[in-house]
Short mmCIF file of C-alpha atoms in Angstrom, two decimals:
data_model
loop_
_atom_site.label_atom_id
_atom_site.label_comp_id
_atom_site.label_asym_id
_atom_site.label_seq_id
_atom_site.Cartn_x
_atom_site.Cartn_y
_atom_site.Cartn_z
CA MET L 1459 14.42 14.50 -28.10
CA ASP L 1460 17.04 16.78 -29.01
CA ASP L 1461 19.99 15.99 -26.49
CA ARG L 1462 20.48 19.37 -25.31
CA LEU L 1463 16.78 19.62 -24.13
CA GLU L 1464 17.01 16.27 -22.76
CA LYS L 1465 20.00 17.19 -20.46
CA ALA L 1466 18.08 20.66 -19.69
CA LEU L 1467 15.10 18.90 -18.68
CA GLU L 1468 16.88 16.37 -16.54
CA PHE L 1469 18.45 19.11 -14.60
CA SER L 1470 15.40 21.28 -14.36
CA ASN L 1471 13.95 18.26 -12.39
CA TYR L 1472 16.86 18.14 -10.22
CA ALA L 1473 16.55 21.89 -9.59
CA LEU L 1474 12.76 21.44 -8.87
CA THR L 1475 13.49 18.32 -6.28
CA ILE L 1476 16.43 20.01 -4.35
CA ASN L 1477 14.33 23.20 -4.20
CA ASN L 1478 11.51 21.21 -2.60
CA GLN L 1479 13.74 19.65 -0.32
CA LYS L 1480 15.39 22.87 1.12
CA ARG L 1481 11.55 24.23 1.60
CA ASN L 1482 10.77 20.92 3.63
CA ILE L 1483 13.81 21.50 5.83
CA ARG L 1484 13.07 25.29 6.22
CA ASN L 1485 9.63 24.36 7.15
CA ARG L 1486 11.06 21.92 9.81
CA VAL L 1487 13.48 24.55 11.05
CA ALA L 1488 10.93 26.88 11.47
CA GLN L 1489 8.72 24.67 13.57
CA LEU L 1490 11.72 23.92 15.74
CA GLN L 1491 12.15 27.76 16.23
CA ILE L 1492 8.78 28.15 18.05
CA VAL L 1493 8.99 28.56 21.73
CA HIS L 1494 5.94 28.65 23.99
CA HIS L 1495 6.57 30.63 27.19
CA LEU L 1496 4.35 31.41 30.03
CA GLY L 1497 1.18 31.63 27.47
CA GLY L 1498 3.20 33.40 24.80
CA VAL L 1499 4.68 32.51 21.48
CA PHE L 1500 8.53 33.77 20.70
CA ILE L 1501 10.37 32.75 17.54
CA ALA L 1502 13.95 31.59 18.57
CA ASN L 1503 15.81 33.78 15.76
CA HIS L 1504 18.54 36.36 15.98
CA GLU L 1505 16.22 39.27 16.85
CA THR L 1506 14.54 37.92 19.83
CA ILE L 1507 17.44 36.23 21.36
CA ALA L 1508 19.41 39.52 20.99
CA PHE L 1509 16.72 41.75 22.52
CA VAL L 1510 16.02 39.52 25.72
CA LYS L 1511 19.93 39.33 25.98
CA ALA L 1512 20.25 42.87 25.81
CA LEU L 1513 17.26 43.37 28.59
CA ILE L 1514 19.65 41.08 30.49
CA ASP L 1515 22.71 42.71 29.96
CA MET L 1516 20.93 46.15 31.37
CA LYS L 1517 20.13 44.27 34.50
CA HIS L 1518 16.74 43.70 33.85
CA LYS L 1519 15.59 40.27 35.45
CA ASN L 1520 12.01 40.52 34.10
CA SER L 1521 10.07 42.41 31.65
CA VAL L 1522 7.06 42.64 29.59
CA VAL L 1523 7.62 41.26 26.23
CA ILE L 1524 5.82 41.45 22.99
CA ASP L 1525 5.66 37.95 21.52
CA SER L 1526 5.31 36.94 17.75
CA LYS L 1527 1.06 37.21 18.18
CA ASN L 1528 1.56 41.18 19.35
CA ASN L 1529 0.53 39.99 22.90
CA PRO L 1530 2.26 41.39 25.95
CA ILE L 1531 3.74 38.74 27.93
CA THR L 1532 4.98 39.24 31.50
CA VAL L 1533 8.33 37.39 31.55
CA LYS L 1534 9.38 36.70 35.37
CA SER L 1535 12.50 35.35 34.49
CA LEU L 1536 14.48 36.53 31.36
CA LYS L 1537 17.11 34.25 31.93
CA ASP L 1538 14.74 31.40 31.72
CA LEU L 1539 13.30 32.53 28.35
CA LEU L 1540 16.70 33.03 26.80
CA GLU L 1541 17.73 29.67 27.76
CA LYS L 1542 14.63 28.28 26.02
CA LEU L 1543 15.54 30.43 22.86
CA VAL L 1544 19.01 29.34 22.66
CA ASP L 1545 18.15 25.66 23.08
CA ALA L 1546 15.58 25.91 20.57
CA TYR L 1547 17.80 27.94 18.00
CA THR L 1548 20.45 25.55 18.62
CA SER L 1549 18.81 22.38 18.06
CA ALA L 1550 17.06 23.92 14.85
CA THR L 1551 20.03 24.89 13.35
CA THR L 1552 21.96 22.10 14.04
CA GLU L 1553 19.27 19.73 12.21
CA PHE L 1554 19.71 22.45 9.78
CA ASP L 1555 23.15 22.20 9.13
CA ILE L 1556 22.89 18.43 9.06
CA GLU L 1557 20.22 18.15 6.36
CA ASN L 1558 21.66 20.89 4.52
CA GLU L 1559 25.05 19.32 4.07
CA LYS L 1560 23.29 16.00 2.94
CA LEU L 1561 21.64 18.17 0.21
CA LYS L 1562 24.78 19.80 -0.76
CA LYS L 1563 26.56 16.79 -1.55
CA ALA L 1564 23.51 15.43 -3.85
CA ARG L 1565 24.39 15.97 -7.39
CA ASN L 1566 21.29 13.82 -8.84
CA ILE L 1567 17.85 13.01 -7.66
CA LYS L 1568 18.49 9.51 -6.70
CA LYS L 1569 21.24 10.99 -4.26
CA ILE L 1570 18.70 13.69 -3.02
CA MET L 1571 16.36 11.03 -2.38
CA ASP L 1572 19.07 8.87 -0.58
CA TRP L 1573 17.82 5.99 -2.27
CA MET S 200 -19.88 13.71 28.83
CA GLY S 201 -17.95 10.43 29.36
CA GLU S 202 -15.78 9.93 32.51
CA ILE S 203 -12.55 11.71 32.38
CA LEU S 204 -9.67 8.86 32.59
CA ALA S 205 -6.63 10.71 31.80
CA PRO S 206 -5.21 14.30 31.80
CA LYS S 207 -4.12 14.11 28.25
CA GLY S 208 -4.31 12.00 25.29
CA VAL S 209 -4.77 11.36 21.68
CA CYS S 210 -7.96 10.22 19.93
CA PHE S 211 -8.93 8.60 16.82
CA PHE S 212 -12.25 7.85 14.86
CA ALA S 213 -12.21 4.73 12.85
CA TYR S 214 -15.44 3.35 10.99
CA ASN S 215 -14.65 0.77 8.66
CA ASN S 216 -16.39 0.51 5.01
CA ASP S 217 -16.35 -2.00 2.47
CA GLN S 218 -13.28 -0.49 0.87
CA LEU S 219 -11.02 1.06 3.68
CA ASP S 220 -9.79 -0.56 6.78
CA TYR S 221 -9.93 2.57 8.90
CA VAL S 222 -9.15 0.67 12.29
CA LYS S 223 -5.86 -0.64 10.65
CA MET S 224 -5.07 2.52 9.76
CA ALA S 225 -5.81 3.87 13.03
CA LEU S 226 -3.57 1.34 14.83
CA THR S 227 -0.72 2.52 12.46
CA ALA S 228 -1.38 6.29 13.32
CA GLY S 229 -1.84 5.35 16.66
CA LYS S 230 1.37 3.80 17.01
CA TYR S 231 3.07 6.78 15.50
CA ALA S 232 1.33 9.09 17.93
CA LYS S 233 2.27 7.17 20.93
CA LYS S 234 5.84 6.84 19.79
CA ASN S 235 6.25 10.41 19.12
CA LEU S 236 4.05 12.18 21.77
CA HIS S 237 4.18 9.60 24.69
CA LEU S 238 0.27 9.74 25.49
CA PRO S 239 -2.68 7.26 25.87
CA VAL S 240 -4.32 6.67 22.69
CA CYS S 241 -8.18 6.08 22.50
CA LEU S 242 -9.98 4.45 19.30
CA ILE S 243 -13.44 5.46 18.87
CA THR S 244 -15.33 2.90 16.68
CA ASP S 245 -18.45 0.77 16.36
CA GLU S 246 -19.04 -2.78 17.14
CA GLY S 247 -18.40 -4.22 13.79
CA SER S 248 -15.39 -2.14 13.15
CA GLU S 249 -13.94 -3.52 16.68
CA SER S 250 -15.04 -7.01 16.10
CA TRP S 251 -12.76 -6.80 12.56
CA LEU S 252 -9.98 -5.30 14.72
CA ASN S 253 -10.13 -7.98 16.90
CA GLU S 254 -10.14 -10.52 14.20
CA SER S 255 -7.30 -9.20 11.86
CA GLN S 256 -4.87 -7.73 14.08
CA PRO S 257 -2.83 -9.41 16.99
CA LYS S 258 -4.35 -8.75 20.57
CA LYS S 259 -1.07 -7.68 21.95
CA LEU S 260 -0.66 -4.84 19.51
CA ILE S 261 -3.87 -3.61 19.97
CA ASN S 262 -3.36 -3.33 23.87
CA GLU S 263 -0.37 -1.81 23.33
CA VAL S 264 -1.42 0.93 21.29
CA PHE S 265 -5.03 1.49 22.24
CA ASP S 266 -5.24 2.14 26.09
CA TYR S 267 -9.02 3.10 25.80
CA ILE S 268 -11.51 1.82 23.00
CA VAL S 269 -15.06 3.73 23.24
CA ILE S 270 -17.91 1.58 21.19
CA THR S 271 -20.49 4.41 19.78
CA ASN S 272 -23.97 3.69 18.37
CA ASP S 273 -24.80 6.49 16.22
CA LYS S 274 -26.81 6.88 13.29
CA LEU S 275 -24.40 8.03 10.72
CA LYS S 276 -25.17 9.67 7.43
CA GLU S 277 -25.14 8.39 3.92
CA ASN S 278 -21.82 9.94 2.93
CA ARG S 279 -20.67 8.72 -0.35
CA ARG S 280 -16.63 10.01 -0.68
CA ARG S 281 -14.73 10.00 -4.17
CA HIS S 282 -11.35 8.92 -3.48
CA PHE S 283 -8.37 9.01 -5.70
CA ASP S 284 -5.28 6.71 -5.77
CA SER S 285 -3.02 8.53 -8.30
CA PRO S 286 -4.69 10.76 -10.78
CA TRP S 287 -5.73 7.94 -12.56
CA SER S 288 -7.61 5.75 -10.47
CA GLU S 289 -10.50 6.27 -8.21
CA PHE S 290 -12.96 4.92 -6.14
CA ALA S 291 -16.23 5.55 -3.86
CA ALA S 292 -16.58 4.82 -0.38
CA GLN S 293 -18.97 5.77 2.85
CA PHE S 294 -17.25 8.20 4.66
CA ASN S 295 -18.51 8.18 8.27
CA ASN S 296 -17.88 11.26 9.99
CA SER S 297 -21.01 12.86 10.69
CA ASN S 298 -20.54 12.53 14.66
CA LYS S 299 -17.05 13.81 14.95
CA HIS S 300 -18.23 16.69 16.96
CA LYS S 301 -19.36 14.19 19.67
CA ILE S 302 -15.58 14.07 20.38
CA TYR S 303 -16.39 16.28 23.41
CA LEU S 304 -18.23 13.47 25.00
CA TYR S 305 -16.42 10.75 24.02
CA SER S 306 -13.20 11.89 24.78
CA PRO S 307 -11.97 10.08 28.02
CA PHE S 308 -9.37 12.87 28.43
CA GLU S 309 -9.49 16.26 30.02
CA GLN S 310 -6.79 17.57 27.04
CA THR S 311 -7.51 15.87 24.03
CA LEU S 312 -5.78 15.78 20.39
CA LEU S 313 -8.26 14.58 17.78
CA LEU S 314 -6.29 13.13 15.00
CA ASP S 315 -7.53 11.61 11.92
CA ILE S 316 -6.18 8.03 11.13
CA ASP S 317 -4.35 9.41 8.11
CA TYR S 318 -2.46 12.03 10.18
CA ILE S 319 0.91 10.70 10.85
CA VAL S 320 2.75 12.25 13.71
CA LYS S 321 6.26 11.88 13.23
CA THR S 322 7.52 14.58 15.72
CA ASP S 323 6.66 16.05 19.18
CA ALA S 324 5.52 19.28 17.48
CA LEU S 325 2.07 18.88 18.64
CA LEU S 326 3.20 18.34 22.18
CA LYS S 327 3.88 22.00 23.10
CA TYR S 328 -0.23 23.09 22.65
CA PHE S 329 -1.25 21.03 25.61
CA ASP S 330 0.27 23.80 27.58
CA SER S 331 -0.95 26.70 25.45
CA ASN S 332 -3.41 29.25 26.55
CA HIS S 333 -5.96 28.23 23.72
CA PRO S 334 -8.96 25.96 24.54
CA VAL S 335 -9.06 24.55 20.97
CA CYS S 336 -6.49 24.42 18.40
CA MET S 337 -6.88 23.59 14.40
CA PHE S 338 -4.73 24.30 11.20
CA ASP S 339 -6.01 27.37 9.08
CA ASN S 340 -3.51 26.98 6.49
CA ALA S 341 -1.88 23.84 4.35
CA LEU S 342 0.89 23.07 2.22
CA THR S 343 1.17 20.27 -0.33
CA ILE S 344 4.17 17.95 -0.31
CA ARG S 345 5.62 20.26 -3.02
CA ASN S 346 5.37 22.99 -0.70
CA GLU S 347 2.63 24.59 -2.79
CA LEU S 348 -0.70 26.10 -1.51
CA PRO S 349 -3.56 23.73 -2.35
CA LEU S 350 -6.04 24.84 -4.85
CA LEU S 351 -8.66 27.16 -3.90
CA PRO S 352 -11.56 25.01 -2.81
CA GLU S 353 -9.16 23.44 -0.06
CA ARG S 354 -8.28 27.23 1.31
CA PHE S 355 -11.76 28.49 1.15
CA LEU S 356 -15.28 27.20 1.19
CA TYR S 357 -15.87 28.98 -2.46
CA ASP S 358 -14.23 31.47 -4.45
CA ALA S 359 -15.33 34.58 -2.32
CA GLY S 360 -16.12 32.58 0.74
CA ILE S 361 -14.49 32.46 4.24
CA LYS S 362 -11.13 30.64 5.11
CA MET S 363 -11.06 27.16 5.39
CA TRP S 364 -10.00 25.50 8.75
CA TRP S 365 -8.98 21.91 8.80
CA SER S 366 -10.50 19.42 11.16
CA THR S 367 -7.99 16.66 10.79
CA VAL S 368 -6.15 17.87 13.81
CA VAL S 369 -7.94 19.40 16.60
CA TYR S 370 -6.73 19.79 20.14
CA PHE S 371 -9.16 21.07 22.91
CA ASP S 372 -9.52 21.04 26.57
CA ARG S 373 -12.58 21.17 28.81
CA SER S 374 -13.23 24.96 29.04
CA ASP S 375 -16.39 26.71 28.23
CA TRP S 376 -15.18 27.95 25.39
CA SER S 377 -14.66 24.55 23.76
CA LYS S 378 -18.07 23.11 24.93
CA LEU S 379 -19.45 26.27 23.00
CA PHE S 380 -17.25 25.62 20.07
CA PHE S 381 -18.51 21.87 19.71
CA ASP S 382 -21.98 22.85 20.36
CA THR S 383 -21.69 25.25 17.13
CA TRP S 384 -20.00 22.62 15.27
CA ALA S 385 -22.89 20.19 16.56
CA HIS S 386 -25.47 23.01 15.22
CA VAL S 387 -23.85 23.48 12.14
CA ALA S 388 -23.59 19.83 11.07
CA ASP S 389 -27.48 19.50 12.06
CA ASN S 390 -28.28 22.16 9.73
CA TYR S 391 -25.65 21.30 6.96
CA ALA S 392 -28.04 22.22 3.95
CA PHE S 393 -28.86 25.69 5.23
CA TYR S 394 -25.11 26.65 5.93
CA GLN S 395 -24.59 25.05 2.44
CA TYR S 396 -26.78 27.76 1.14
CA LEU S 397 -25.82 30.23 3.31
CA TYR S 398 -21.93 29.60 2.88
CA ASN S 399 -22.00 28.46 -0.73
CA PHE S 400 -19.78 25.52 -0.06
CA PRO S 401 -19.70 22.57 -2.42
CA SER S 402 -23.04 20.45 -1.36
CA LYS S 403 -22.07 16.42 -2.33
CA LEU S 404 -19.93 15.72 0.32
CA PHE S 405 -20.54 16.16 4.39
CA ARG S 406 -17.26 17.68 5.22
CA THR S 407 -16.24 18.48 9.11
CA ASP S 408 -13.72 21.07 7.43
CA TYR S 409 -16.67 22.87 6.39
CA CYS S 410 -18.65 22.68 9.82
CA VAL S 411 -15.85 23.81 11.93
CA SER S 412 -14.92 26.77 9.49
CA ILE S 413 -18.49 28.11 9.92
CA ALA S 414 -18.40 27.55 13.45
CA VAL S 415 -15.18 29.42 13.67
CA HIS S 416 -16.68 31.99 11.55
CA ILE S 417 -19.79 32.31 13.78
CA LEU S 418 -17.83 32.39 17.03
CA GLY S 419 -15.45 34.77 15.83
CA GLY S 420 -18.26 37.25 15.32
CA MET S 421 -18.33 36.77 11.30
CA GLN S 422 -14.76 37.90 11.18
CA GLU S 423 -11.32 36.58 10.45
CA THR S 424 -9.89 37.50 13.78
CA GLN S 425 -9.75 34.88 16.34
CA VAL S 426 -9.69 35.32 20.03
CA SER S 427 -9.79 31.68 21.64
CA LEU S 428 -8.73 29.94 18.63
CA GLY S 429 -5.30 28.81 17.99
CA ASN S 430 -4.08 27.88 14.65
CA PHE S 431 -0.76 25.87 15.71
CA ASP S 432 1.08 29.02 15.41
CA ASP S 433 0.47 29.57 11.93
CA THR S 434 2.19 26.38 10.97
CA PRO S 435 0.55 24.72 7.86
CA ILE S 436 -0.78 21.26 7.77
CA VAL S 437 1.31 19.33 5.19
CA ASN S 438 -1.07 17.46 2.79
CA MET S 439 0.06 14.31 0.66
CA SER S 440 -2.90 14.61 -1.98
CA GLN S 441 -4.82 11.80 -3.00
CA LYS S 442 -3.11 11.81 -6.35
CA ASP S 443 0.41 11.68 -4.62
CA ASP S 444 1.64 8.40 -3.98
CA ILE S 445 4.30 6.62 -1.60
CA ILE S 446 6.89 4.80 -3.37
CA GLU S 447 8.95 3.64 -0.55
CA ALA S 448 9.17 4.05 3.33
CA ASN S 449 12.84 3.49 4.01
CA ASP S 450 12.12 3.57 7.58
CA ILE S 451 9.62 4.99 9.94
CA ASN S 452 10.16 8.40 9.26
CA GLU S 453 11.93 8.62 5.63
CA TRP S 454 9.18 8.13 3.10
CA ILE S 455 9.85 8.85 -0.53
CA MET S 456 6.97 9.96 -2.34
CA ILE S 457 5.86 11.24 -5.85
CA ALA S 458 4.18 14.46 -5.96
CA HIS S 459 1.71 15.61 -8.82
CA ASP S 460 1.54 18.89 -10.48
CA GLN S 461 -1.78 20.14 -9.14
CA LYS S 462 -2.39 21.63 -12.91
CA GLU S 463 -0.72 19.44 -15.12
CA GLU S 464 -1.35 16.03 -13.43
CA TRP S 465 1.16 13.91 -15.33
CA LYS S 466 4.15 15.71 -14.10
CA ASN S 467 5.81 14.41 -10.88
CA ILE S 468 8.58 15.03 -8.74
CA LEU S 469 9.92 12.60 -6.00
CA VAL S 470 9.93 14.22 -2.62
CA LYS S 471 11.69 12.74 0.75
CA VAL S 472 9.47 13.34 3.80
CA GLY S 473 11.65 13.03 6.94
CA LYS S 474 10.59 14.12 10.44
CA GLN S 475 7.46 15.98 9.69
CA ASP S 476 3.99 15.35 10.57
CA ILE S 477 2.08 14.47 7.60
CA HIS S 478 -1.61 14.14 6.50
CA VAL S 479 -1.58 11.00 3.94
CA MET S 480 -4.68 11.76 2.09
CA ASN S 481 -4.30 8.93 -0.20
CA LYS S 482 -5.49 6.01 2.01
CA ARG S 483 -4.60 3.42 -0.54
CA ALA S 484 -1.14 4.23 -0.57
CA PHE S 485 -1.03 4.57 3.16
CA GLU S 486 -2.43 0.89 3.40
CA ARG S 487 0.07 -0.52 0.86
CA VAL S 488 3.08 0.88 3.20
CA ILE S 489 1.57 -0.22 6.48
CA PRO S 490 3.00 -3.76 6.62
CA LYS S 491 6.39 -2.32 6.12
CA LEU S 492 5.72 0.43 8.75
CA MET S 493 4.49 -1.82 11.51
CA GLU S 494 7.21 -4.46 10.76
CA THR S 495 9.61 -1.54 11.69
CA LEU S 496 7.86 -0.04 14.26
CA ASN S 497 7.33 -3.46 15.97
CA GLY S 498 11.05 -4.36 15.31
#
C-alpha cells in the first residue's frame, strides 16, 4: 500500500476511535445530568439552573416549573431543586473534565484505550 | 402472586441450556448489580440449573449474591436461537424466555428491577427509577457501542411497523397498571402467532421484546404516546452486539472491546467502555471474561 494512504488510514482509525470515545463520555454526562424531583424530570443544564436561580432571586420560594417531559411540577422548595441541579451539574462536568483531559493527551489508539 | 419479602430488589431469570451457563452469567451480573445498586438480588431458575449452580460455584459466593432463589416449573416453549460470537462464528441453542411475563408472580419484591443476565450494571443510574412516578419502565431506544443506531429490525417490529421496546431491563411496581401490563404481555405471548400475523414481525424466534412492544402499543391506544410507561428518560440501552467482542477487562469497569461495522462486518474499531451500564449480547465473549471479572470483584 502507498505509504501516504497507509498513514491516512491509520489516522482515520484514530479519528473514528477518539470520536466514539467522546460520544461515550457525552452520553455518560447526559445521564448524570438527569435529576428526578417530586415526580418531575429535570436536566441539570445552564438553562434550568439559571431559570430556577432567577425565580429564587425574584423571591419565589416555590413555583410550578415545567419539567423536561413538558409536565407541570409543583416545586415546594426551589432552593432544594437548585441544590440538586447544581450537585448533578458539578458531578457530571467534573467527570466530563477528567475523561476529556485523558482523551486530549491520547495521540494514538493504544493511549485512547489506556492499554 | 408470591409473598412480598422486601420492598425493592433486582431479579434475574436463568435457565441453562447445553451451550450456555446462564446461572454463571446471572451470578456475575448479580454481583455487579449488588455492588452498584445495593439492593437484594433474586434468581429465578429451575431445579436443574440450580443444581448445576450449587455444583459449579462456591456456596459462599452464591449466598453472597443471591438473597432469594425462586424455583419455577413452567413448561417452556421450544425456542432455538441463533447466537454469534464475532461475525465469523455462530451456534444455536435453546432460549428459555417464554415465562418472562410471570415475573409479576415470581418477584419477591414490591418494586422490582428485572434484568437480563447479560445486562451489566456498572453505575447507579437505574436506582432513581425506584422513586419515579412510572409503574413500568423499559428502554425504547438503543445504541451500539459505536454510538450508532441499531439496524432497522432492532428498532421497529418491521420496516413500517411499531417501535421496539426492550425487555432487557424492566422496572415495575405493584400498581394496577403494572398488573394490566403484565397481563397484556401474557396475552400477547399466549397468542404469539396471531400477533406475528398482525404486526408482521419475524416469526422464527420467540422474542419478549416483541411481546412488550405490542403490549405497550395496545395499552397506549395504538399510538406512540405513553402515559404510564417510562422509558428511562429517553436514555438508550447500550448494546454490545453478538458480533462484537471483549478483548480485555482491565478492571471491573474498564473493558476494551472490538466493535464491528454493521454494514461492513470485517471493519472493526476498538472501544473502551468505562462506567456505563451495558448489554453484553455476545454471551460467549461474556463467559470468557467472567473468571477475570469475578477474581477482581471478589478481590
